[in-house]
Amino acid sequence: FTEGWRARRAWVAADGTPDVDYLARHFGEAKVPVANCDQKHYDSQEKKTYTLQEYIQYWKNARESSEGKKLCLYLKDWHFVP
């Protein structure tokens, strides 16, 4: 069903991982909701708004770093609407 979707080619690197550099170039200024796993707000994680570029930079740094306790942030329920 999704075989013809451009996103399946453009958003995915040759090794099958997300092409975050492509996403940053094309959608980097988009506002995205990011949840902090370490902070609770009532019964759910606290959420803040980042640009997609800011979140991708966090994600790259978190994956590359192995020092100390890392923040646990995740992109939460982003509904991209062009």
Short mmCIF file of N, CA, C and O in Angstrom, two decimals:
data_model
loop_
_atom_site.label_atom_id
_atom_site.label_comp_id
_atom_site.label_asym_id
_atom_site.label_seq_id
_atom_site.Cartn_x
_atom_site.Cartn_y
_atom_site.Cartn_z
N PHE A 1 0.82 -1.20 0.00
CA PHE A 1 0.00 0.00 0.00
C PHE A 1 0.86 1.26 0.00
O PHE A 1 0.54 2.22 -0.67
N THR A 2 1.93 1.28 0.74
CA THR A 2 2.76 2.49 0.84
C THR A 2 3.97 2.47 -0.10
O THR A 2 4.77 3.40 -0.07
N GLU A 3 4.07 1.45 -0.92
CA GLU A 3 5.25 1.28 -1.76
C GLU A 3 5.54 2.49 -2.65
O GLU A 3 6.69 2.85 -2.85
N GLY A 4 4.54 3.18 -3.13
CA GLY A 4 4.74 4.31 -4.01
C GLY A 4 4.91 5.64 -3.29
O GLY A 4 5.12 6.67 -3.95
N TRP A 5 4.86 5.66 -1.99
CA TRP A 5 4.97 6.91 -1.24
C TRP A 5 6.38 7.46 -1.33
O TRP A 5 7.37 6.75 -1.10
N ARG A 6 6.50 8.75 -1.63
CA ARG A 6 7.81 9.39 -1.72
C ARG A 6 8.54 9.34 -0.38
O ARG A 6 9.76 9.18 -0.34
N ALA A 7 7.81 9.44 0.71
CA ALA A 7 8.43 9.42 2.04
C ALA A 7 9.20 8.12 2.29
O ALA A 7 10.20 8.12 3.00
N ARG A 8 8.76 7.03 1.70
CA ARG A 8 9.46 5.75 1.89
C ARG A 8 10.84 5.77 1.26
O ARG A 8 11.72 5.03 1.67
N ARG A 9 11.03 6.62 0.26
CA ARG A 9 12.35 6.75 -0.36
C ARG A 9 13.13 7.91 0.25
O ARG A 9 14.30 7.78 0.58
N ALA A 10 12.49 9.06 0.41
CA ALA A 10 13.18 10.28 0.83
C ALA A 10 13.52 10.30 2.32
O ALA A 10 14.53 10.88 2.70
N TRP A 11 12.70 9.71 3.14
CA TRP A 11 12.89 9.81 4.59
C TRP A 11 13.73 8.66 5.15
O TRP A 11 13.95 8.59 6.35
N VAL A 12 14.18 7.76 4.30
CA VAL A 12 14.89 6.57 4.76
C VAL A 12 16.27 6.51 4.09
O VAL A 12 16.38 6.65 2.87
N ALA A 13 17.31 6.32 4.89
CA ALA A 13 18.67 6.19 4.38
C ALA A 13 18.85 4.83 3.71
O ALA A 13 18.03 3.92 3.88
N ALA A 14 19.93 4.68 3.00
CA ALA A 14 20.21 3.43 2.27
C ALA A 14 20.26 2.22 3.20
O ALA A 14 19.90 1.11 2.80
N ASP A 15 20.67 2.43 4.46
CA ASP A 15 20.76 1.30 5.40
C ASP A 15 19.43 0.99 6.10
O ASP A 15 19.37 0.14 6.98
N GLY A 16 18.36 1.70 5.73
CA GLY A 16 17.04 1.43 6.30
C GLY A 16 16.70 2.24 7.53
O GLY A 16 15.59 2.15 8.05
N THR A 17 17.64 3.04 8.03
CA THR A 17 17.38 3.89 9.20
C THR A 17 16.75 5.21 8.75
O THR A 17 16.86 5.59 7.59
N PRO A 18 16.10 5.93 9.66
CA PRO A 18 15.54 7.23 9.29
C PRO A 18 16.64 8.18 8.81
O PRO A 18 17.71 8.25 9.41
N ASP A 19 16.39 8.89 7.72
CA ASP A 19 17.34 9.87 7.21
C ASP A 19 17.07 11.20 7.91
O ASP A 19 16.39 12.07 7.38
N VAL A 20 17.59 11.33 9.12
CA VAL A 20 17.29 12.51 9.93
C VAL A 20 17.89 13.78 9.33
O VAL A 20 17.38 14.88 9.57
N ASP A 21 18.95 13.65 8.55
CA ASP A 21 19.52 14.83 7.90
C ASP A 21 18.56 15.39 6.85
O ASP A 21 18.37 16.59 6.74
N TYR A 22 17.93 14.49 6.11
CA TYR A 22 16.90 14.92 5.14
C TYR A 22 15.74 15.59 5.87
O TYR A 22 15.28 16.66 5.48
N LEU A 23 15.27 14.97 6.93
CA LEU A 23 14.16 15.53 7.69
C LEU A 23 14.51 16.90 8.25
O LEU A 23 13.70 17.83 8.21
N ALA A 24 15.74 17.05 8.76
CA ALA A 24 16.18 18.33 9.31
C ALA A 24 16.23 19.41 8.22
O ALA A 24 15.82 20.54 8.45
N ARG A 25 16.73 19.04 7.05
CA ARG A 25 16.82 20.02 5.95
C ARG A 25 15.45 20.48 5.48
O ARG A 25 15.25 21.64 5.16
N HIS A 26 14.50 19.57 5.41
CA HIS A 26 13.20 19.89 4.82
C HIS A 26 12.13 20.31 5.84
O HIS A 26 11.20 21.02 5.48
N PHE A 27 12.25 19.84 7.07
CA PHE A 27 11.22 20.10 8.07
C PHE A 27 11.78 20.64 9.38
O PHE A 27 11.09 20.65 10.41
N GLY A 28 13.04 21.06 9.39
CA GLY A 28 13.75 21.42 10.61
C GLY A 28 13.11 22.51 11.45
O GLY A 28 13.25 22.52 12.66
N GLU A 29 12.38 23.43 10.83
CA GLU A 29 11.74 24.52 11.58
C GLU A 29 10.35 24.15 12.10
O GLU A 29 9.74 24.93 12.83
N ALA A 30 9.87 22.96 11.76
CA ALA A 30 8.56 22.52 12.24
C ALA A 30 8.58 22.40 13.76
O ALA A 30 9.57 21.95 14.34
N LYS A 31 7.51 22.79 14.41
CA LYS A 31 7.38 22.67 15.87
C LYS A 31 6.86 21.27 16.19
O LYS A 31 5.88 20.81 15.59
N VAL A 32 7.54 20.61 17.13
CA VAL A 32 7.17 19.24 17.48
C VAL A 32 7.04 19.09 18.99
O VAL A 32 7.77 19.73 19.75
N PRO A 33 6.10 18.26 19.46
CA PRO A 33 5.97 18.01 20.90
C PRO A 33 6.98 16.96 21.36
O PRO A 33 7.10 15.90 20.76
N VAL A 34 7.73 17.30 22.40
CA VAL A 34 8.75 16.39 22.92
C VAL A 34 8.44 16.11 24.39
O VAL A 34 8.27 17.03 25.18
N ALA A 35 8.34 14.84 24.72
CA ALA A 35 8.05 14.42 26.10
C ALA A 35 9.35 14.11 26.83
O ALA A 35 10.28 13.54 26.26
N ASN A 36 9.41 14.49 28.09
CA ASN A 36 10.55 14.22 28.96
C ASN A 36 10.17 13.06 29.87
O ASN A 36 9.32 13.21 30.75
N CYS A 37 10.79 11.92 29.68
CA CYS A 37 10.47 10.72 30.46
C CYS A 37 10.76 10.88 31.95
O CYS A 37 10.20 10.18 32.77
N ASP A 38 11.69 11.79 32.27
CA ASP A 38 12.11 11.96 33.66
C ASP A 38 11.23 12.93 34.44
O ASP A 38 11.43 13.09 35.64
N GLN A 39 10.30 13.62 33.80
CA GLN A 39 9.47 14.60 34.47
C GLN A 39 7.99 14.27 34.25
O GLN A 39 7.57 14.06 33.13
N LYS A 40 7.27 14.21 35.34
CA LYS A 40 5.84 13.92 35.26
C LYS A 40 5.03 15.19 35.47
O LYS A 40 5.40 16.06 36.26
N HIS A 41 3.93 15.28 34.76
CA HIS A 41 2.96 16.36 34.95
C HIS A 41 1.63 15.67 35.15
O HIS A 41 1.06 15.14 34.20
N TYR A 42 1.19 15.61 36.37
CA TYR A 42 0.04 14.80 36.77
C TYR A 42 0.32 13.35 36.42
O TYR A 42 1.23 12.75 36.95
N ASP A 43 -0.40 12.75 35.48
CA ASP A 43 -0.21 11.32 35.22
C ASP A 43 0.51 11.04 33.89
O ASP A 43 0.52 9.92 33.41
N SER A 44 1.13 12.05 33.29
CA SER A 44 1.87 11.82 32.04
C SER A 44 3.17 12.60 32.05
O SER A 44 3.42 13.42 32.93
N GLN A 45 4.00 12.34 31.05
CA GLN A 45 5.28 13.03 30.97
C GLN A 45 5.08 14.49 30.59
O GLN A 45 4.19 14.83 29.81
N GLU A 46 5.95 15.33 31.16
CA GLU A 46 5.93 16.74 30.80
C GLU A 46 6.34 16.88 29.34
O GLU A 46 7.22 16.18 28.86
N LYS A 47 5.67 17.77 28.62
CA LYS A 47 5.96 17.97 27.20
C LYS A 47 6.36 19.41 26.95
O LYS A 47 5.82 20.33 27.55
N LYS A 48 7.31 19.59 26.05
CA LYS A 48 7.73 20.91 25.61
C LYS A 48 7.74 20.93 24.09
O LYS A 48 7.74 19.88 23.45
N THR A 49 7.76 22.12 23.54
CA THR A 49 7.82 22.25 22.09
C THR A 49 9.25 22.56 21.67
O THR A 49 9.88 23.46 22.22
N TYR A 50 9.75 21.79 20.73
CA TYR A 50 11.06 21.99 20.13
C TYR A 50 10.86 22.18 18.63
O TYR A 50 9.81 21.83 18.10
N THR A 51 11.88 22.65 17.94
CA THR A 51 11.87 22.53 16.48
C THR A 51 12.36 21.11 16.19
O THR A 51 13.05 20.50 17.02
N LEU A 52 12.00 20.61 15.05
CA LEU A 52 12.47 19.27 14.69
C LEU A 52 14.00 19.25 14.65
O LEU A 52 14.62 18.28 15.08
N GLN A 53 14.61 20.33 14.18
CA GLN A 53 16.08 20.41 14.16
C GLN A 53 16.67 20.27 15.56
O GLN A 53 17.65 19.56 15.76
N GLU A 54 16.08 20.95 16.54
CA GLU A 54 16.56 20.84 17.93
C GLU A 54 16.45 19.41 18.44
O GLU A 54 17.36 18.90 19.09
N TYR A 55 15.32 18.76 18.14
CA TYR A 55 15.14 17.39 18.60
C TYR A 55 16.13 16.46 17.93
O TYR A 55 16.73 15.59 18.58
N ILE A 56 16.36 16.62 16.63
CA ILE A 56 17.31 15.76 15.91
C ILE A 56 18.71 15.94 16.48
O ILE A 56 19.45 14.96 16.66
N GLN A 57 19.09 17.17 16.82
CA GLN A 57 20.41 17.40 17.41
C GLN A 57 20.52 16.68 18.76
O GLN A 57 21.53 16.05 19.04
N TYR A 58 19.47 16.77 19.59
CA TYR A 58 19.45 16.03 20.86
C TYR A 58 19.62 14.53 20.59
O TYR A 58 20.41 13.84 21.21
N TRP A 59 18.86 14.02 19.65
CA TRP A 59 18.84 12.59 19.34
C TRP A 59 20.22 12.12 18.88
O TRP A 59 20.72 11.09 19.34
N LYS A 60 20.86 12.90 18.02
CA LYS A 60 22.20 12.53 17.57
C LYS A 60 23.19 12.55 18.72
O LYS A 60 24.00 11.64 18.86
N ASN A 61 23.14 13.57 19.56
CA ASN A 61 24.06 13.67 20.69
C ASN A 61 23.81 12.56 21.71
O ASN A 61 24.76 12.00 22.26
N ALA A 62 22.57 12.23 21.98
CA ALA A 62 22.23 11.19 22.95
C ALA A 62 22.71 9.83 22.46
O ALA A 62 23.15 9.01 23.25
N ARG A 63 22.64 9.59 21.19
CA ARG A 63 23.07 8.31 20.64
C ARG A 63 24.58 8.18 20.64
O ARG A 63 25.11 7.10 20.77
N GLU A 64 25.28 9.31 20.49
CA GLU A 64 26.73 9.27 20.39
C GLU A 64 27.41 9.34 21.76
O GLU A 64 28.54 8.93 21.91
N SER A 65 26.73 9.84 22.77
CA SER A 65 27.34 10.06 24.07
C SER A 65 27.12 8.84 24.97
O SER A 65 26.09 8.20 24.92
N SER A 66 28.12 8.56 25.79
CA SER A 66 27.96 7.46 26.74
C SER A 66 28.33 7.91 28.15
O SER A 66 28.57 7.08 29.01
N GLU A 67 28.39 9.22 28.37
CA GLU A 67 28.80 9.75 29.67
C GLU A 67 27.60 10.10 30.54
O GLU A 67 26.68 10.78 30.09
N GLY A 68 27.63 9.64 31.78
CA GLY A 68 26.62 10.06 32.76
C GLY A 68 25.20 9.70 32.36
O GLY A 68 24.95 8.96 31.43
N LYS A 69 24.27 10.27 33.10
CA LYS A 69 22.85 10.04 32.85
C LYS A 69 22.39 10.93 31.70
O LYS A 69 22.62 12.12 31.69
N LYS A 70 21.73 10.34 30.76
CA LYS A 70 21.23 11.07 29.60
C LYS A 70 19.79 11.48 29.84
O LYS A 70 19.05 10.82 30.55
N LEU A 71 19.41 12.56 29.20
CA LEU A 71 17.99 12.91 29.18
C LEU A 71 17.24 11.87 28.39
O LEU A 71 17.76 11.31 27.43
N CYS A 72 16.04 11.61 28.78
CA CYS A 72 15.19 10.69 28.03
C CYS A 72 14.06 11.51 27.41
O CYS A 72 13.02 11.73 28.03
N LEU A 73 14.30 12.01 26.21
CA LEU A 73 13.30 12.79 25.49
C LEU A 73 12.83 11.98 24.29
O LEU A 73 13.61 11.28 23.66
N TYR A 74 11.56 12.10 23.97
CA TYR A 74 11.09 11.45 22.76
C TYR A 74 10.04 12.30 22.07
O TYR A 74 9.29 13.03 22.70
N LEU A 75 10.06 12.19 20.76
CA LEU A 75 9.12 12.92 19.92
C LEU A 75 7.75 12.28 20.10
O LEU A 75 7.57 11.11 19.82
N LYS A 76 6.80 13.05 20.60
CA LYS A 76 5.53 12.49 21.04
C LYS A 76 4.38 12.95 20.15
O LYS A 76 4.07 14.13 20.08
N ASP A 77 3.79 12.03 19.44
CA ASP A 77 2.55 12.28 18.69
C ASP A 77 2.63 13.48 17.76
O ASP A 77 1.75 14.33 17.74
N TRP A 78 3.70 13.55 16.96
CA TRP A 78 3.80 14.64 16.00
C TRP A 78 2.97 14.31 14.79
O TRP A 78 3.15 13.29 14.14
N HIS A 79 2.03 15.15 14.47
CA HIS A 79 1.16 14.96 13.30
C HIS A 79 1.54 16.02 12.29
O HIS A 79 1.13 17.17 12.38
N PHE A 80 2.37 15.63 11.32
CA PHE A 80 2.86 16.55 10.31
C PHE A 80 1.75 16.91 9.35
O PHE A 80 1.12 16.04 8.76
N VAL A 81 1.51 18.19 9.21
CA VAL A 81 0.51 18.68 8.24
C VAL A 81 1.20 19.74 7.39
O VAL A 81 1.58 20.78 7.91
N PRO A 82 1.41 19.46 6.09
CA PRO A 82 2.09 20.44 5.24
C PRO A 82 1.27 21.70 5.03
O PRO A 82 0.12 21.77 5.23
#
